[in-house]
Amino acid sequence: MATTREVLDRPGLGPHLLAPWELRRLDAVRVPARRDDVLAARLLLRLCAARLTGLPPEAAGPAQRCPGCGRDGHGRPYLPGDPGIGLSLSHADGVVAAAAGHGPVGVDVEPAARRPGSPRVLRGLLPEAEVREAEAAPDPGAALLRAWVRAEARFKAGPAAGRLREWTDPARSAVAAIASAAPPSVLDGPPGATA
């Protein structure tokens, strides 16, 4: 996890590392802050994949293929040439997270001040027991956010990912979770960041 600025300020990182299809998608994002978040998440994903594989970031670029329509450029990211490596990324309002691991992996990040919605709405999206537990917490909004982040990470990883790690990063005012098949670990990323 890192702030968008932490990633974009790192020397050597920038849009030049993205594949043409990623640049086309990035160009379609019209809100500058959101565009920066998308770019930072994609760059952080390369750093995670590079660290896991030993490849340089420029050679650790993901591909995406949608299983529903069979088209490239969207769907779950994967590392070409190494189908055993799972990849995931997330971005939201100035914070980004990425994960790479052996087997399925999913990551989600949200600003700690965000609230995912009312318990009534979330009952249709989250397990009832988690919603009830969050409602009973001293700060139900924060507990619902953590439940949401966990659910998003699990969804991105798929059913084979049985391990979960959740944390709050007070310095970045963010909440994150990673779901994976192998035991997740949090590694130092860019200076001041967690990947």
Coordinates of N, CA and C in Angstrom, one line a residue:
M1 N 0.9 -1.2 0.0 CA 0.0 0.0 0.0 C 0.9 1.2 0.0
A2 N 0.4 2.3 -0.7 CA 1.2 3.5 -0.8 C 0.2 4.6 -1.1
T3 N 0.6 5.8 -0.9 CA -0.2 6.9 -1.5 C 0.1 7.0 -3.0
T4 N -0.8 7.5 -3.7 CA -0.5 7.7 -5.2 C 0.7 8.6 -5.4
R5 N 0.9 9.6 -4.6 CA 2.1 10.5 -4.7 C 3.4 9.7 -4.4
E6 N 3.4 8.9 -3.4 CA 4.6 8.1 -3.1 C 5.1 7.3 -4.3
V7 N 4.1 6.7 -5.0 CA 4.5 5.9 -6.1 C 4.9 6.7 -7.3
L8 N 4.1 7.8 -7.6 CA 4.5 8.6 -8.8 C 5.7 9.4 -8.6
D9 N 6.1 9.7 -7.3 CA 7.4 10.4 -7.1 C 8.6 9.5 -7.1
R10 N 8.4 8.2 -7.2 CA 9.6 7.3 -7.2 C 10.3 7.4 -8.5
P11 N 11.6 7.7 -8.5 CA 12.4 7.7 -9.7 C 12.3 6.5 -10.5
G12 N 12.3 6.7 -11.8 CA 12.2 5.5 -12.7 C 10.8 5.0 -13.0
L13 N 9.8 5.4 -12.3 CA 8.5 4.9 -12.5 C 7.7 6.0 -13.3
G14 N 6.9 5.6 -14.2 CA 6.1 6.5 -14.9 C 5.3 5.8 -16.0
P15 N 4.5 6.5 -16.8 CA 3.7 5.9 -17.9 C 4.5 5.2 -18.9
H16 N 5.8 5.5 -19.0 CA 6.7 4.8 -20.0 C 6.7 3.3 -19.8
L17 N 6.4 2.8 -18.5 CA 6.4 1.4 -18.2 C 5.2 0.7 -18.7
L18 N 4.1 1.4 -19.0 CA 2.9 0.8 -19.3 C 2.8 0.3 -20.7
A19 N 2.1 -0.8 -20.9 CA 1.9 -1.3 -22.3 C 0.9 -0.4 -23.0
P20 N 0.9 -0.5 -24.4 CA 0.0 0.4 -25.2 C -1.5 0.3 -24.7
W21 N -1.9 -0.9 -24.5 CA -3.3 -1.1 -24.1 C -3.6 -0.4 -22.7
E22 N -2.6 -0.4 -21.8 CA -2.8 0.3 -20.5 C -2.8 1.8 -20.7
L23 N -2.0 2.3 -21.6 CA -2.0 3.7 -21.9 C -3.3 4.2 -22.5
R24 N -3.9 3.3 -23.4 CA -5.2 3.7 -23.9 C -6.3 3.8 -22.9
R25 N -6.2 2.8 -22.0 CA -7.2 2.9 -20.8 C -7.0 4.1 -20.0
L26 N -5.7 4.4 -19.7 CA -5.3 5.5 -18.9 C -5.8 6.8 -19.5
D27 N -5.6 6.9 -20.8 CA -6.0 8.1 -21.5 C -7.6 8.3 -21.5
A28 N -8.3 7.3 -21.3 CA -9.8 7.4 -21.2 C -10.3 7.9 -19.9
V29 N -9.4 8.0 -18.9 CA -9.8 8.5 -17.6 C -9.6 10.0 -17.6
R30 N -10.7 10.7 -17.5 CA -10.8 12.1 -17.6 C -10.5 12.9 -16.4
V31 N -10.7 12.3 -15.2 CA -10.5 13.1 -13.9 C -9.0 12.9 -13.6
P32 N -8.2 14.0 -13.5 CA -6.8 13.9 -13.3 C -6.4 13.1 -12.0
A33 N -7.0 13.3 -10.9 CA -6.7 12.6 -9.7 C -6.9 11.1 -9.8
R34 N -8.0 10.8 -10.5 CA -8.3 9.3 -10.7 C -7.3 8.7 -11.6
R35 N -7.0 9.5 -12.7 CA -6.0 9.0 -13.6 C -4.6 8.7 -12.9
D36 N -4.2 9.6 -12.0 CA -3.0 9.4 -11.2 C -3.1 8.1 -10.4
D37 N -4.3 7.9 -9.8 CA -4.5 6.7 -8.9 C -4.4 5.4 -9.8
V38 N -5.0 5.4 -11.0 CA -4.9 4.3 -11.8 C -3.4 4.0 -12.2
L39 N -2.7 5.1 -12.6 CA -1.3 4.9 -13.0 C -0.5 4.4 -11.8
A40 N -0.7 5.0 -10.7 CA 0.1 4.6 -9.5 C -0.2 3.1 -9.1
A41 N -1.4 2.7 -9.2 CA -1.8 1.3 -8.9 C -1.1 0.3 -9.9
R42 N -1.1 0.7 -11.2 CA -0.5 -0.2 -12.2 C 1.0 -0.2 -12.0
L43 N 1.6 0.9 -11.6 CA 3.1 0.9 -11.4 C 3.4 0.1 -10.1
L44 N 2.6 0.2 -9.1 CA 2.9 -0.5 -7.9 C 2.7 -2.0 -8.1
L45 N 1.8 -2.4 -9.0 CA 1.6 -3.8 -9.3 C 2.9 -4.3 -10.0
R46 N 3.5 -3.5 -10.9 CA 4.7 -4.0 -11.5 C 5.8 -4.2 -10.5
L47 N 5.9 -3.3 -9.5 CA 6.9 -3.4 -8.4 C 6.7 -4.7 -7.7
C48 N 5.5 -5.0 -7.3 CA 5.2 -6.3 -6.6 C 5.5 -7.5 -7.4
A49 N 5.1 -7.5 -8.7 CA 5.5 -8.6 -9.6 C 7.0 -8.7 -9.8
A50 N 7.7 -7.6 -9.9 CA 9.1 -7.6 -10.1 C 9.8 -8.2 -8.8
R51 N 9.3 -7.8 -7.7 CA 9.9 -8.3 -6.4 C 9.7 -9.8 -6.3
L52 N 8.5 -10.3 -6.7 CA 8.2 -11.7 -6.5 C 9.0 -12.6 -7.5
T53 N 9.1 -12.1 -8.8 CA 9.7 -12.9 -9.8 C 11.2 -12.6 -10.1
G54 N 11.7 -11.5 -9.6 CA 13.1 -11.1 -9.8 C 13.3 -10.4 -11.2
L55 N 12.2 -10.2 -11.9 CA 12.3 -9.5 -13.2 C 12.4 -8.0 -12.9
P56 N 12.9 -7.2 -13.8 CA 12.9 -5.7 -13.7 C 11.4 -5.3 -13.9
P57 N 11.0 -4.1 -13.3 CA 9.6 -3.6 -13.4 C 9.2 -3.5 -14.8
E58 N 10.1 -3.1 -15.7 CA 9.6 -3.0 -17.1 C 9.3 -4.3 -17.8
A59 N 9.8 -5.4 -17.2 CA 9.5 -6.8 -17.8 C 8.4 -7.5 -17.0
A60 N 7.9 -6.8 -15.9 CA 6.9 -7.5 -15.0 C 5.5 -6.9 -15.3
G61 N 5.2 -6.5 -16.5 CA 3.9 -5.9 -16.8 C 2.8 -7.0 -16.9
P62 N 1.6 -6.6 -16.4 CA 0.5 -7.6 -16.4 C -0.2 -7.5 -17.7
A63 N -1.0 -8.6 -18.0 CA -1.9 -8.6 -19.1 C -3.3 -8.8 -18.4
Q64 N -4.3 -8.5 -19.1 CA -5.7 -8.8 -18.6 C -6.5 -9.4 -19.8
R65 N -7.3 -10.4 -19.4 CA -8.2 -11.0 -20.4 C -9.5 -11.3 -19.6
C66 N -10.6 -10.9 -20.2 CA -11.9 -11.1 -19.6 C -12.4 -12.5 -19.9
P67 N -12.7 -13.3 -18.9 CA -13.2 -14.7 -19.2 C -14.6 -14.7 -19.8
G68 N -15.3 -13.6 -19.5 CA -16.7 -13.5 -20.0 C -16.8 -13.3 -21.5
C69 N -16.0 -12.3 -22.0 CA -16.1 -11.9 -23.4 C -14.9 -12.4 -24.2
G70 N -13.8 -12.8 -23.5 CA -12.6 -13.2 -24.2 C -11.7 -12.1 -24.7
R71 N -12.0 -10.9 -24.4 CA -11.3 -9.8 -24.9 C -10.2 -9.4 -23.9
D72 N -9.1 -8.8 -24.5 CA -8.0 -8.3 -23.7 C -8.3 -6.9 -23.2
G73 N -7.5 -6.5 -22.1 CA -7.6 -5.2 -21.6 C -8.5 -5.0 -20.4
H74 N -9.2 -6.0 -20.0 CA -10.0 -5.9 -18.8 C -10.1 -7.4 -18.2
G75 N -10.5 -7.5 -17.0 CA -10.6 -8.8 -16.3 C -9.5 -8.9 -15.3
R76 N -9.3 -10.0 -14.7 CA -8.3 -10.2 -13.7 C -6.9 -10.1 -14.3
P77 N -6.0 -9.4 -13.7 CA -4.6 -9.3 -14.2 C -3.9 -10.6 -14.0
Y78 N -3.0 -10.9 -14.9 CA -2.1 -12.0 -14.8 C -0.7 -11.7 -15.4
L79 N 0.2 -12.5 -15.1 CA 1.6 -12.3 -15.5 C 1.8 -13.2 -16.7
P80 N 1.9 -12.7 -18.0 CA 2.2 -13.5 -19.1 C 3.4 -14.4 -18.9
G81 N 3.3 -15.6 -19.3 CA 4.5 -16.5 -19.2 C 4.6 -17.2 -17.8
D82 N 3.7 -16.8 -16.8 CA 3.8 -17.4 -15.5 C 2.4 -17.4 -14.9
P83 N 1.6 -18.4 -15.4 CA 0.2 -18.4 -15.0 C 0.0 -18.8 -13.5
G84 N 1.1 -19.2 -12.8 CA 1.0 -19.5 -11.4 C 1.0 -18.3 -10.5
I85 N 1.4 -17.2 -11.1 CA 1.5 -15.9 -10.3 C 0.2 -15.2 -10.3
G86 N -0.4 -14.9 -9.1 CA -1.6 -14.1 -9.0 C -1.3 -12.7 -8.9
L87 N -2.1 -11.8 -9.5 CA -1.9 -10.3 -9.4 C -3.2 -9.7 -9.0
S88 N -3.1 -8.6 -8.3 CA -4.3 -7.8 -8.0 C -3.9 -6.4 -7.7
L89 N -4.8 -5.4 -8.0 CA -4.5 -4.0 -7.7 C -5.8 -3.3 -7.3
S90 N -5.6 -2.2 -6.5 CA -6.7 -1.4 -6.1 C -6.3 0.0 -5.9
H91 N -7.2 0.9 -6.1 CA -6.9 2.4 -6.0 C -8.2 3.1 -5.5
A92 N -8.0 4.1 -4.7 CA -9.2 4.9 -4.2 C -8.7 6.2 -3.6
D93 N -9.0 7.3 -4.3 CA -8.9 8.6 -3.7 C -7.5 8.8 -3.0
G94 N -6.4 8.6 -3.8 CA -5.1 8.9 -3.3 C -4.3 7.8 -2.7
V95 N -4.9 6.7 -2.5 CA -4.2 5.5 -2.0 C -4.3 4.3 -3.0
V96 N -3.3 3.6 -3.0 CA -3.2 2.4 -4.0 C -2.6 1.2 -3.2
A97 N -3.0 0.0 -3.7 CA -2.5 -1.2 -3.2 C -2.3 -2.2 -4.4
A98 N -1.3 -3.1 -4.2 CA -1.1 -4.1 -5.2 C -0.6 -5.3 -4.5
A99 N -0.8 -6.5 -5.2 CA -0.3 -7.7 -4.6 C 0.1 -8.7 -5.8
A100 N 1.1 -9.4 -5.5 CA 1.5 -10.5 -6.4 C 1.9 -11.7 -5.5
G101 N 1.5 -12.9 -5.9 CA 1.7 -14.0 -5.1 C 1.6 -15.3 -5.9
H102 N 2.1 -16.4 -5.2 CA 1.9 -17.7 -5.8 C 0.5 -18.2 -5.6
G103 N -0.2 -18.3 -6.7 CA -1.6 -18.6 -6.6 C -2.5 -17.4 -6.6
P104 N -3.8 -17.6 -6.4 CA -4.8 -16.5 -6.5 C -4.5 -15.5 -5.4
V105 N -4.7 -14.2 -5.7 CA -4.5 -13.2 -4.7 C -5.5 -12.0 -5.1
G106 N -6.0 -11.4 -4.1 CA -6.8 -10.2 -4.2 C -6.5 -9.2 -3.2
V107 N -6.6 -7.9 -3.6 CA -6.2 -6.8 -2.7 C -7.3 -5.7 -2.8
D108 N -7.6 -5.0 -1.7 CA -8.5 -3.9 -1.8 C -8.0 -2.8 -0.8
V109 N -8.1 -1.6 -1.1 CA -7.8 -0.5 -0.3 C -8.8 0.6 -0.4
E110 N -9.1 1.3 0.8 CA -10.0 2.4 0.8 C -9.5 3.4 1.8
P111 N -9.8 4.7 1.6 CA -9.5 5.7 2.6 C -10.3 5.3 3.9
A112 N -9.6 5.5 5.0 CA -10.2 5.1 6.3 C -11.5 5.9 6.6
A113 N -11.6 7.1 6.1 CA -12.8 7.9 6.4 C -14.0 7.5 5.6
R114 N -13.8 6.7 4.5 CA -14.9 6.4 3.6 C -15.9 5.4 4.4
R115 N -17.1 5.5 4.1 CA -18.1 4.6 4.6 C -18.8 3.9 3.4
P116 N -18.9 2.6 3.4 CA -19.4 1.8 2.3 C -20.9 1.9 2.0
G117 N -21.7 2.3 2.9 CA -23.1 2.4 2.7 C -23.8 1.9 4.0
S118 N -25.1 2.0 3.9 CA -25.9 1.6 5.1 C -25.9 0.1 5.3
P119 N -26.1 -0.3 6.5 CA -26.1 -1.8 6.8 C -27.3 -2.5 6.0
R120 N -28.4 -1.7 5.8 CA -29.5 -2.3 5.0 C -29.0 -2.7 3.6
V121 N -28.3 -1.8 2.9 CA -27.7 -2.1 1.6 C -26.7 -3.2 1.6
L122 N -25.8 -3.1 2.6 CA -24.7 -4.0 2.7 C -25.1 -5.4 3.0
R123 N -26.3 -5.6 3.6 CA -26.8 -7.0 3.9 C -26.9 -7.8 2.6
G124 N -27.1 -7.2 1.5 CA -27.2 -7.9 0.3 C -25.9 -8.2 -0.4
L125 N -24.8 -7.6 0.2 CA -23.5 -7.8 -0.4 C -22.5 -8.5 0.5
L126 N -22.7 -8.4 1.8 CA -21.8 -9.0 2.8 C -22.5 -10.1 3.6
P127 N -21.7 -11.0 4.2 CA -22.3 -12.0 5.1 C -23.1 -11.3 6.2
E128 N -24.3 -11.8 6.5 CA -25.1 -11.2 7.6 C -24.4 -11.2 8.9
A129 N -23.6 -12.2 9.2 CA -22.9 -12.2 10.5 C -21.9 -11.0 10.6
E130 N -21.2 -10.7 9.5 CA -20.2 -9.6 9.5 C -21.0 -8.3 9.6
V131 N -22.1 -8.1 9.0 CA -22.9 -6.9 9.1 C -23.3 -6.7 10.6
R132 N -23.9 -7.7 11.2 CA -24.3 -7.7 12.6 C -23.2 -7.3 13.5
E133 N -22.0 -8.0 13.3 CA -20.8 -7.7 14.1 C -20.4 -6.3 14.0
A134 N -20.4 -5.7 12.8 CA -20.0 -4.3 12.5 C -21.0 -3.4 13.2
E135 N -22.3 -3.7 13.1 CA -23.3 -2.8 13.8 C -23.1 -2.7 15.3
A136 N -22.6 -3.8 15.9 CA -22.4 -3.8 17.3 C -21.0 -3.2 17.7
A137 N -20.2 -2.9 16.8 CA -18.9 -2.3 17.1 C -19.0 -0.9 17.6
P138 N -18.0 -0.4 18.4 CA -18.1 1.0 18.8 C -18.2 2.1 17.7
D139 N -17.6 1.8 16.5 CA -17.7 2.6 15.4 C -18.2 1.8 14.2
P140 N -19.5 1.6 14.1 CA -20.1 0.7 13.0 C -19.6 1.1 11.6
G141 N -19.5 2.4 11.3 CA -19.1 2.8 10.0 C -17.7 2.2 9.6
A142 N -16.7 2.4 10.6 CA -15.4 1.9 10.3 C -15.4 0.4 10.3
A143 N -16.2 -0.3 11.1 CA -16.2 -1.8 11.0 C -16.8 -2.3 9.7
L144 N -17.9 -1.6 9.2 CA -18.4 -1.9 7.9 C -17.4 -1.7 6.8
L145 N -16.6 -0.7 6.9 CA -15.6 -0.4 5.9 C -14.6 -1.6 5.9
R146 N -14.2 -2.0 7.0 CA -13.2 -3.1 7.1 C -13.9 -4.4 6.5
A147 N -15.1 -4.6 6.8 CA -15.8 -5.8 6.3 C -15.9 -5.7 4.7
W148 N -16.1 -4.5 4.2 CA -16.2 -4.3 2.8 C -14.9 -4.6 2.1
V149 N -13.8 -4.1 2.7 CA -12.4 -4.3 2.2 C -12.1 -5.7 2.2
R150 N -12.4 -6.4 3.2 CA -12.2 -7.9 3.3 C -12.9 -8.6 2.2
A151 N -14.2 -8.2 2.0 CA -15.1 -8.9 1.0 C -14.5 -8.6 -0.4
E152 N -14.1 -7.4 -0.7 CA -13.5 -7.1 -2.0 C -12.3 -7.9 -2.3
A153 N -11.4 -8.0 -1.3 CA -10.2 -8.8 -1.5 C -10.5 -10.2 -1.8
R154 N -11.4 -10.8 -1.0 CA -11.8 -12.2 -1.2 C -12.4 -12.4 -2.6
F155 N -13.3 -11.4 -3.0 CA -13.9 -11.5 -4.3 C -12.9 -11.5 -5.4
K156 N -11.9 -10.6 -5.4 CA -10.9 -10.5 -6.4 C -10.0 -11.8 -6.4
A157 N -9.7 -12.4 -5.3 CA -8.9 -13.6 -5.2 C -9.6 -14.8 -5.7
G158 N -10.9 -14.9 -5.5 CA -11.6 -16.1 -5.8 C -11.7 -17.1 -4.7
P159 N -12.4 -18.2 -4.9 CA -12.7 -19.1 -3.8 C -11.5 -19.9 -3.3
A160 N -10.4 -20.0 -4.1 CA -9.2 -20.8 -3.7 C -8.4 -20.0 -2.7
A161 N -8.6 -18.8 -2.5 CA -7.8 -18.0 -1.6 C -8.4 -18.0 -0.2
G162 N -7.9 -18.8 0.6 CA -8.5 -19.0 2.0 C -7.8 -18.2 3.1
R163 N -6.8 -17.5 2.8 CA -6.1 -16.7 3.8 C -6.4 -15.3 3.6
L164 N -6.5 -14.5 4.7 CA -6.8 -13.1 4.7 C -6.0 -12.4 5.7
R165 N -5.5 -11.2 5.3 CA -4.8 -10.3 6.2 C -5.4 -8.9 5.9
E166 N -5.8 -8.2 7.0 CA -6.3 -6.9 7.0 C -5.5 -6.0 7.9
W167 N -5.4 -4.7 7.5 CA -4.7 -3.8 8.3 C -5.1 -2.4 8.0
T168 N -4.8 -1.5 9.0 CA -5.1 -0.1 8.9 C -3.7 0.6 8.9
D169 N -3.6 1.5 8.0 CA -2.3 2.3 7.9 C -2.7 3.7 8.3
P170 N -2.4 4.1 9.6 CA -2.7 5.4 10.0 C -2.0 6.5 9.3
A171 N -0.8 6.3 8.9 CA 0.0 7.3 8.2 C -0.7 7.7 6.9
R172 N -1.3 6.8 6.2 CA -1.9 7.0 4.9 C -3.5 7.1 5.1
S173 N -3.9 7.0 6.3 CA -5.4 7.1 6.5 C -6.1 6.1 5.6
A174 N -5.7 4.8 5.6 CA -6.3 3.9 4.7 C -6.4 2.5 5.4
V175 N -7.4 1.7 4.9 CA -7.6 0.4 5.3 C -7.4 -0.5 4.1
A176 N -6.8 -1.7 4.3 CA -6.5 -2.6 3.2 C -6.7 -4.0 3.7
A177 N -6.9 -4.9 2.7 CA -7.0 -6.3 3.0 C -6.4 -7.0 1.8
I178 N -5.8 -8.2 2.0 CA -5.3 -9.1 1.0 C -5.8 -10.5 1.3
A179 N -6.3 -11.1 0.2 CA -6.7 -12.5 0.3 C -5.8 -13.3 -0.6
S180 N -5.4 -14.5 -0.2 CA -4.4 -15.2 -1.0 C -4.5 -16.7 -0.7
A181 N -4.0 -17.5 -1.6 CA -3.9 -18.9 -1.4 C -2.8 -19.3 -0.4
A182 N -1.7 -18.6 -0.6 CA -0.5 -18.8 0.3 C -0.6 -17.8 1.4
P183 N 0.1 -18.0 2.5 CA 0.0 -17.0 3.6 C 0.5 -15.7 3.1
P184 N -0.3 -14.6 3.3 CA 0.1 -13.3 2.8 C 1.1 -12.7 3.7
S185 N 2.0 -11.9 3.1 CA 3.0 -11.1 3.9 C 3.0 -9.7 3.3
V186 N 3.3 -8.8 4.1 CA 3.4 -7.4 3.7 C 4.8 -7.0 3.6
L187 N 5.2 -6.5 2.5 CA 6.6 -6.2 2.2 C 6.8 -4.7 2.1
D188 N 8.0 -4.2 2.4 CA 8.3 -2.8 2.2 C 8.3 -2.5 0.7
G189 N 7.7 -1.5 0.3 CA 7.6 -1.1 -1.2 C 8.4 0.2 -1.3
P190 N 7.9 1.1 -2.1 CA 8.6 2.4 -2.3 C 8.8 3.0 -0.9
P191 N 9.8 3.9 -0.8 CA 10.0 4.5 0.5 C 8.8 5.0 1.2
G192 N 8.5 4.5 2.4 CA 7.4 4.9 3.1 C 6.1 4.1 2.7
A193 N 6.2 3.1 1.9 CA 5.1 2.4 1.3 C 5.1 1.0 1.8
T194 N 4.0 0.3 1.7 CA 3.9 -1.1 1.9 C 3.3 -1.7 0.7
A195 N 3.9 -2.8 0.2 CA 3.4 -3.5 -1.0 C 3.1 -4.9 -0.6

